[in-house]
Amino acid sequence: VAPEALGIQVTMPGGVGILVPEPLTSPEEVHTRLPSIDQITPDFVQTKLAHVIEAVRTIRTQMAEENKSIPLIGFSAAPWTLMYYMVGGSSKKNTELGVTWLEDYPEASGDLLALLTKIVVEYMDAQVLAGAHVLQVFEAMGMMIDDVNFEKHALPCLRTIAQELKTRHPDIPLMVFCRGACHLNNQLVGLGYDVITMDGSVDRTTVRQQLGNTVTLQGNYDPAELIEENGKTVETVRATAKKLLQELGPQRLIANLGEGLGGK
């Protein structure tokens, strides 16, 4: 929803992924089509994304009425992922445009990522103020950026988000998931995130040694193990879940899927 707050239409027609019908087509449009970074204030987010903030309040009210004691997770895509869609328009086409922008238009790309970092911070801050208990930053398109550009462009945004949100809300747990770039999870340790999520590529037998015990791990159960058509049964699920716990240990672990069920 962050691009929509900036005036960029986003659609999800089903079956084709997320689409941006009118993506940014030139570096000049970063400044002609989008608000300036100075315009991204708490009031801006409260106005542009009022429907999301009100939804969080409504959910918390309903939870209280039903005496539900479970965490409500606030969420935002990360700046690189947002930029990827805003310049490429699709998750399935023009997949090279994001990195092309980073390399061909470094100044405009830097301005765009700074703008997106600012709105992500204000958006997630607003979710906490509305009642979210936990926040997750999702770098959904981590597989669409090479390691050098990830470290140069995406990682500083993730650092700024964590630092700013921890300054404002030190007691709110922060989760981060860099899908497709989890081999770089060691770069996330020390940024301020409490939970680092693992996709299916992560070796569970070595990840504790790589990341240490200062962060909680989330993941990375294979969703294919839950599909009956794959020949899976209650017994096989128990066995593979037990194996996950044996490899990762039960402490500082949120046992979860390593990716979504779609396509499995």
mmCIF file of C-alpha atoms in Angstrom:
data_model
loop_
_atom_site.group_PDB
_atom_site.id
_atom_site.type_symbol
_atom_site.label_atom_id
_atom_site.label_comp_id
_atom_site.label_asym_id
_atom_site.label_seq_id
_atom_site.Cartn_x
_atom_site.Cartn_y
_atom_site.Cartn_z
ATOM 1 C CA VAL A 1 0.000 0.000 0.000
ATOM 2 C CA ALA A 2 2.957 2.375 0.381
ATOM 3 C CA PRO A 3 3.187 3.044 -3.404
ATOM 4 C CA GLU A 4 -0.521 3.841 -3.477
ATOM 5 C CA ALA A 5 0.019 6.433 -0.763
ATOM 6 C CA LEU A 6 2.595 7.970 -3.093
ATOM 7 C CA GLY A 7 0.124 8.069 -5.990
ATOM 8 C CA ILE A 8 1.235 4.871 -7.753
ATOM 9 C CA GLN A 9 -1.623 2.495 -8.553
ATOM 10 C CA VAL A 10 -1.124 -1.143 -7.540
ATOM 11 C CA THR A 11 -3.426 -3.983 -8.591
ATOM 12 C CA MET A 12 -3.707 -7.656 -7.704
ATOM 13 C CA PRO A 13 -5.940 -9.158 -10.403
ATOM 14 C CA GLY A 14 -5.214 -12.757 -9.412
ATOM 15 C CA GLY A 15 -3.088 -15.337 -11.147
ATOM 16 C CA VAL A 16 -0.515 -12.848 -12.432
ATOM 17 C CA GLY A 17 0.976 -11.474 -9.237
ATOM 18 C CA ILE A 18 1.181 -7.827 -8.220
ATOM 19 C CA LEU A 19 0.941 -5.290 -11.044
ATOM 20 C CA VAL A 20 1.769 -1.602 -11.273
ATOM 21 C CA PRO A 21 -0.052 -0.495 -14.456
ATOM 22 C CA GLU A 22 1.850 2.799 -14.761
ATOM 23 C CA PRO A 23 5.358 2.327 -13.351
ATOM 24 C CA LEU A 24 7.980 5.037 -13.204
ATOM 25 C CA THR A 25 9.514 5.323 -16.659
ATOM 26 C CA SER A 26 12.372 7.774 -16.115
ATOM 27 C CA PRO A 27 14.521 9.068 -13.265
ATOM 28 C CA GLU A 28 12.848 12.471 -13.627
ATOM 29 C CA GLU A 29 9.527 10.942 -12.590
ATOM 30 C CA VAL A 30 10.912 10.229 -9.105
ATOM 31 C CA HIS A 31 10.538 13.960 -8.515
ATOM 32 C CA THR A 32 7.639 14.830 -10.837
ATOM 33 C CA ARG A 33 5.198 12.010 -9.992
ATOM 34 C CA LEU A 34 5.945 11.383 -6.332
ATOM 35 C CA PRO A 35 5.717 13.536 -3.204
ATOM 36 C CA SER A 36 8.923 14.952 -1.808
ATOM 37 C CA ILE A 37 10.487 13.258 1.199
ATOM 38 C CA ASP A 38 9.615 16.312 3.307
ATOM 39 C CA GLN A 39 5.926 15.615 2.692
ATOM 40 C CA ILE A 40 6.130 12.142 4.253
ATOM 41 C CA THR A 41 4.939 12.890 7.771
ATOM 42 C CA PRO A 42 2.778 10.984 10.249
ATOM 43 C CA ASP A 43 -0.203 13.073 9.129
ATOM 44 C CA PHE A 44 0.490 12.182 5.488
ATOM 45 C CA VAL A 45 0.366 8.469 6.285
ATOM 46 C CA GLN A 46 -2.679 8.817 8.520
ATOM 47 C CA THR A 47 -4.490 10.519 5.637
ATOM 48 C CA LYS A 48 -3.332 8.420 2.694
ATOM 49 C CA LEU A 49 -3.507 5.058 4.464
ATOM 50 C CA ALA A 50 -6.367 5.765 6.830
ATOM 51 C CA HIS A 51 -8.189 2.579 5.748
ATOM 52 C CA VAL A 52 -5.273 0.378 6.843
ATOM 53 C CA ILE A 53 -4.767 2.168 10.143
ATOM 54 C CA GLU A 54 -8.472 1.986 10.903
ATOM 55 C CA ALA A 55 -8.436 -1.740 10.075
ATOM 56 C CA VAL A 56 -5.736 -2.277 12.710
ATOM 57 C CA ARG A 57 -7.794 -0.401 15.293
ATOM 58 C CA THR A 58 -10.902 -2.377 14.382
ATOM 59 C CA ILE A 59 -9.079 -5.697 14.699
ATOM 60 C CA ARG A 60 -7.705 -4.754 18.111
ATOM 61 C CA THR A 61 -11.169 -3.720 19.263
ATOM 62 C CA GLN A 62 -12.637 -7.015 18.063
ATOM 63 C CA MET A 63 -9.817 -8.950 19.716
ATOM 64 C CA ALA A 64 -10.560 -7.234 23.024
ATOM 65 C CA GLU A 65 -14.271 -7.980 22.715
ATOM 66 C CA GLU A 66 -13.515 -11.642 22.041
ATOM 67 C CA ASN A 67 -10.822 -11.771 24.740
ATOM 68 C CA LYS A 68 -8.204 -12.837 22.198
ATOM 69 C CA SER A 69 -4.644 -12.771 23.502
ATOM 70 C CA ILE A 70 -2.596 -13.238 20.335
ATOM 71 C CA PRO A 71 -0.113 -10.902 18.643
ATOM 72 C CA LEU A 72 -1.317 -8.670 15.835
ATOM 73 C CA ILE A 73 1.482 -8.320 13.287
ATOM 74 C CA GLY A 74 1.960 -5.076 11.393
ATOM 75 C CA PHE A 75 3.563 -5.375 7.993
ATOM 76 C CA SER A 76 5.259 -3.582 5.142
ATOM 77 C CA ALA A 77 7.245 -4.533 2.100
ATOM 78 C CA ALA A 78 10.825 -3.274 2.240
ATOM 79 C CA PRO A 79 12.076 -0.336 0.135
ATOM 80 C CA TRP A 80 13.964 -2.381 -2.464
ATOM 81 C CA THR A 81 10.907 -4.575 -3.083
ATOM 82 C CA LEU A 82 8.685 -1.501 -3.409
ATOM 83 C CA MET A 83 11.138 0.087 -5.839
ATOM 84 C CA TYR A 84 11.306 -3.140 -7.852
ATOM 85 C CA TYR A 85 7.563 -2.986 -8.511
ATOM 86 C CA MET A 86 7.413 0.775 -8.981
ATOM 87 C CA VAL A 87 9.942 0.753 -11.826
ATOM 88 C CA GLY A 88 9.311 -2.705 -13.289
ATOM 89 C CA GLY A 89 5.556 -2.903 -12.959
ATOM 90 C CA SER A 90 5.360 -6.654 -12.364
ATOM 91 C CA SER A 91 6.889 -9.569 -10.515
ATOM 92 C CA LYS A 92 7.005 -11.617 -13.718
ATOM 93 C CA LYS A 93 8.041 -9.144 -16.439
ATOM 94 C CA ASN A 94 10.793 -6.534 -16.701
ATOM 95 C CA THR A 95 12.555 -8.311 -13.868
ATOM 96 C CA GLU A 96 15.878 -6.665 -14.662
ATOM 97 C CA LEU A 97 14.666 -3.074 -14.451
ATOM 98 C CA GLY A 98 15.157 -2.650 -10.716
ATOM 99 C CA VAL A 99 18.868 -3.388 -10.803
ATOM 100 C CA THR A 100 19.184 -1.484 -14.103
ATOM 101 C CA TRP A 101 17.846 1.610 -12.338
ATOM 102 C CA LEU A 102 20.285 1.169 -9.454
ATOM 103 C CA GLU A 103 23.221 1.058 -11.861
ATOM 104 C CA ASP A 104 22.102 3.523 -14.547
ATOM 105 C CA TYR A 105 20.301 6.074 -12.352
ATOM 106 C CA PRO A 106 22.107 5.936 -8.991
ATOM 107 C CA GLU A 107 21.022 9.407 -7.827
ATOM 108 C CA ALA A 108 17.349 8.948 -8.660
ATOM 109 C CA SER A 109 17.417 5.429 -7.227
ATOM 110 C CA GLY A 110 18.941 6.733 -4.014
ATOM 111 C CA ASP A 111 16.260 9.401 -3.757
ATOM 112 C CA LEU A 112 13.534 6.841 -4.416
ATOM 113 C CA LEU A 113 14.851 4.407 -1.813
ATOM 114 C CA ALA A 114 15.166 7.206 0.740
ATOM 115 C CA LEU A 115 11.570 8.229 0.066
ATOM 116 C CA LEU A 116 10.372 4.651 0.388
ATOM 117 C CA THR A 117 12.356 4.123 3.577
ATOM 118 C CA LYS A 118 10.722 7.188 5.081
ATOM 119 C CA ILE A 119 7.191 6.108 4.237
ATOM 120 C CA VAL A 120 7.803 2.557 5.452
ATOM 121 C CA VAL A 121 8.950 3.925 8.813
ATOM 122 C CA GLU A 122 5.944 6.231 9.147
ATOM 123 C CA TYR A 123 3.539 3.531 7.958
ATOM 124 C CA MET A 124 4.815 0.948 10.429
ATOM 125 C CA ASP A 125 4.919 3.532 13.196
ATOM 126 C CA ALA A 126 1.249 4.275 12.515
ATOM 127 C CA GLN A 127 0.414 0.578 12.756
ATOM 128 C CA VAL A 128 2.026 0.380 16.191
ATOM 129 C CA LEU A 129 0.147 3.459 17.373
ATOM 130 C CA ALA A 130 -3.068 1.823 16.134
ATOM 131 C CA GLY A 131 -2.368 -1.340 18.119
ATOM 132 C CA ALA A 132 0.006 -3.688 16.282
ATOM 133 C CA HIS A 133 2.064 -5.791 18.700
ATOM 134 C CA VAL A 134 4.845 -6.866 16.304
ATOM 135 C CA LEU A 135 6.207 -5.551 12.990
ATOM 136 C CA GLN A 136 7.544 -7.446 9.987
ATOM 137 C CA VAL A 137 9.555 -5.984 7.113
ATOM 138 C CA PHE A 138 9.329 -8.198 4.031
ATOM 139 C CA GLU A 139 12.011 -7.996 1.337
ATOM 140 C CA ALA A 140 9.910 -10.118 -0.996
ATOM 141 C CA MET A 141 12.104 -9.516 -4.034
ATOM 142 C CA GLY A 142 15.425 -10.314 -2.440
ATOM 143 C CA MET A 143 16.067 -12.822 -5.213
ATOM 144 C CA MET A 144 15.908 -10.028 -7.794
ATOM 145 C CA ILE A 145 18.987 -8.140 -6.622
ATOM 146 C CA ASP A 146 22.611 -9.269 -6.663
ATOM 147 C CA ASP A 147 24.654 -9.400 -3.473
ATOM 148 C CA VAL A 148 26.711 -6.289 -4.209
ATOM 149 C CA ASN A 149 23.662 -4.125 -4.846
ATOM 150 C CA PHE A 150 21.825 -5.655 -1.893
ATOM 151 C CA GLU A 151 24.611 -4.630 0.446
ATOM 152 C CA LYS A 152 24.972 -1.205 -1.168
ATOM 153 C CA HIS A 153 21.306 -0.253 -1.580
ATOM 154 C CA ALA A 154 18.831 -2.563 0.169
ATOM 155 C CA LEU A 155 20.700 -3.204 3.402
ATOM 156 C CA PRO A 156 21.089 0.475 4.416
ATOM 157 C CA CYS A 157 17.318 0.913 4.074
ATOM 158 C CA LEU A 158 16.688 -2.074 6.338
ATOM 159 C CA ARG A 159 19.172 -0.663 8.838
ATOM 160 C CA THR A 160 17.477 2.745 8.903
ATOM 161 C CA ILE A 161 14.030 1.196 9.339
ATOM 162 C CA ALA A 162 15.160 -0.903 12.298
ATOM 163 C CA GLN A 163 17.046 1.926 13.973
ATOM 164 C CA GLU A 164 14.205 4.417 13.605
ATOM 165 C CA LEU A 165 11.468 2.043 14.750
ATOM 166 C CA LYS A 166 13.521 0.811 17.713
ATOM 167 C CA THR A 167 14.084 4.427 18.732
ATOM 168 C CA ARG A 168 10.353 5.108 18.640
ATOM 169 C CA HIS A 169 9.135 1.752 19.954
ATOM 170 C CA PRO A 170 11.956 -0.078 21.775
ATOM 171 C CA ASP A 171 9.609 -2.748 23.145
ATOM 172 C CA ILE A 172 7.995 -3.689 19.819
ATOM 173 C CA PRO A 173 9.612 -6.811 18.291
ATOM 174 C CA LEU A 174 10.850 -6.366 14.727
ATOM 175 C CA MET A 175 10.958 -9.201 12.202
ATOM 176 C CA VAL A 176 12.696 -9.162 8.823
ATOM 177 C CA PHE A 177 12.456 -11.585 5.907
ATOM 178 C CA CYS A 178 14.714 -11.281 2.862
ATOM 179 C CA ARG A 179 13.178 -13.911 0.630
ATOM 180 C CA GLY A 180 15.636 -15.267 -1.892
ATOM 181 C CA ALA A 181 18.536 -13.467 -0.208
ATOM 182 C CA CYS A 182 18.688 -15.399 3.048
ATOM 183 C CA HIS A 183 22.302 -16.353 2.355
ATOM 184 C CA LEU A 184 22.933 -12.739 3.403
ATOM 185 C CA ASN A 185 21.056 -13.050 6.697
ATOM 186 C CA ASN A 186 24.344 -12.692 8.583
ATOM 187 C CA GLN A 187 24.356 -9.072 7.324
ATOM 188 C CA LEU A 188 21.104 -8.470 9.219
ATOM 189 C CA VAL A 189 22.476 -9.464 12.614
ATOM 190 C CA GLY A 190 23.136 -6.359 14.644
ATOM 191 C CA LEU A 191 20.815 -4.062 12.690
ATOM 192 C CA GLY A 192 18.192 -4.116 15.439
ATOM 193 C CA TYR A 193 15.818 -6.833 14.244
ATOM 194 C CA ASP A 194 14.681 -9.288 16.888
ATOM 195 C CA VAL A 195 13.625 -12.029 14.462
ATOM 196 C CA ILE A 196 15.284 -13.107 11.219
ATOM 197 C CA THR A 197 13.119 -15.250 8.977
ATOM 198 C CA MET A 198 14.608 -18.059 6.883
ATOM 199 C CA ASP A 199 13.416 -19.281 3.505
ATOM 200 C CA GLY A 200 13.833 -22.840 2.301
ATOM 201 C CA SER A 201 17.384 -22.259 1.075
ATOM 202 C CA VAL A 202 18.819 -21.912 4.578
ATOM 203 C CA ASP A 203 20.793 -24.851 5.972
ATOM 204 C CA ARG A 204 19.238 -25.453 9.370
ATOM 205 C CA THR A 205 22.260 -27.405 10.594
ATOM 206 C CA THR A 206 24.611 -24.420 10.371
ATOM 207 C CA VAL A 207 22.422 -21.328 10.695
ATOM 208 C CA ARG A 208 22.773 -21.054 14.480
ATOM 209 C CA GLN A 209 26.554 -20.963 14.140
ATOM 210 C CA GLN A 210 26.310 -18.343 11.397
ATOM 211 C CA LEU A 211 23.846 -15.989 13.072
ATOM 212 C CA GLY A 212 24.570 -16.627 16.732
ATOM 213 C CA ASN A 213 22.108 -16.577 19.599
ATOM 214 C CA THR A 214 21.316 -12.870 19.728
ATOM 215 C CA VAL A 215 18.337 -13.144 17.357
ATOM 216 C CA THR A 216 15.301 -15.376 17.138
ATOM 217 C CA LEU A 217 14.930 -17.479 13.999
ATOM 218 C CA GLN A 218 11.668 -17.959 12.134
ATOM 219 C CA GLY A 219 10.979 -20.675 9.550
ATOM 220 C CA ASN A 220 11.757 -22.699 7.570
ATOM 221 C CA TYR A 221 9.446 -25.711 7.318
ATOM 222 C CA ASP A 222 8.884 -26.835 3.723
ATOM 223 C CA PRO A 223 5.213 -26.198 2.827
ATOM 224 C CA ALA A 224 5.374 -29.075 0.330
ATOM 225 C CA GLU A 225 5.391 -31.334 3.382
ATOM 226 C CA LEU A 226 1.809 -30.258 4.124
ATOM 227 C CA ILE A 227 0.291 -31.205 0.770
ATOM 228 C CA GLU A 228 -1.596 -34.484 0.785
ATOM 229 C CA GLU A 229 -1.250 -34.822 -2.970
ATOM 230 C CA ASN A 230 2.510 -34.982 -2.432
ATOM 231 C CA GLY A 231 2.008 -38.197 -0.493
ATOM 232 C CA LYS A 232 2.286 -36.474 2.877
ATOM 233 C CA THR A 233 0.483 -37.773 5.954
ATOM 234 C CA VAL A 234 0.043 -36.806 9.583
ATOM 235 C CA GLU A 235 2.926 -39.113 10.401
ATOM 236 C CA THR A 236 5.289 -37.545 7.843
ATOM 237 C CA VAL A 237 4.398 -34.051 9.064
ATOM 238 C CA ARG A 238 5.196 -35.063 12.633
ATOM 239 C CA ALA A 239 8.496 -36.547 11.548
ATOM 240 C CA THR A 240 9.611 -33.538 9.491
ATOM 241 C CA ALA A 241 8.462 -31.068 12.156
ATOM 242 C CA LYS A 242 10.464 -33.011 14.742
ATOM 243 C CA LYS A 243 13.485 -32.889 12.446
ATOM 244 C CA LEU A 244 13.157 -29.085 12.197
ATOM 245 C CA LEU A 245 13.139 -28.792 15.980
ATOM 246 C CA GLN A 246 16.112 -31.124 16.305
ATOM 247 C CA GLU A 247 18.144 -29.113 13.801
ATOM 248 C CA LEU A 248 17.219 -25.630 15.031
ATOM 249 C CA GLY A 249 16.538 -26.304 18.687
ATOM 250 C CA PRO A 250 13.359 -25.220 20.484
ATOM 251 C CA GLN A 251 14.771 -21.985 21.930
ATOM 252 C CA ARG A 252 14.573 -18.615 20.173
ATOM 253 C CA LEU A 253 12.595 -20.231 17.356
ATOM 254 C CA ILE A 254 9.289 -19.400 15.715
ATOM 255 C CA ALA A 255 8.475 -22.610 13.881
ATOM 256 C CA ASN A 256 6.885 -21.467 10.645
ATOM 257 C CA LEU A 257 6.839 -22.112 6.918
ATOM 258 C CA GLY A 258 9.822 -21.159 4.787
ATOM 259 C CA GLU A 259 7.514 -19.782 2.090
ATOM 260 C CA GLY A 260 3.837 -19.672 1.143
ATOM 261 C CA LEU A 261 1.685 -22.614 0.166
ATOM 262 C CA GLY A 262 1.089 -21.317 -3.370
ATOM 263 C CA GLY A 263 2.368 -23.578 -6.096
ATOM 264 C CA LYS A 264 3.193 -26.412 -3.703
#
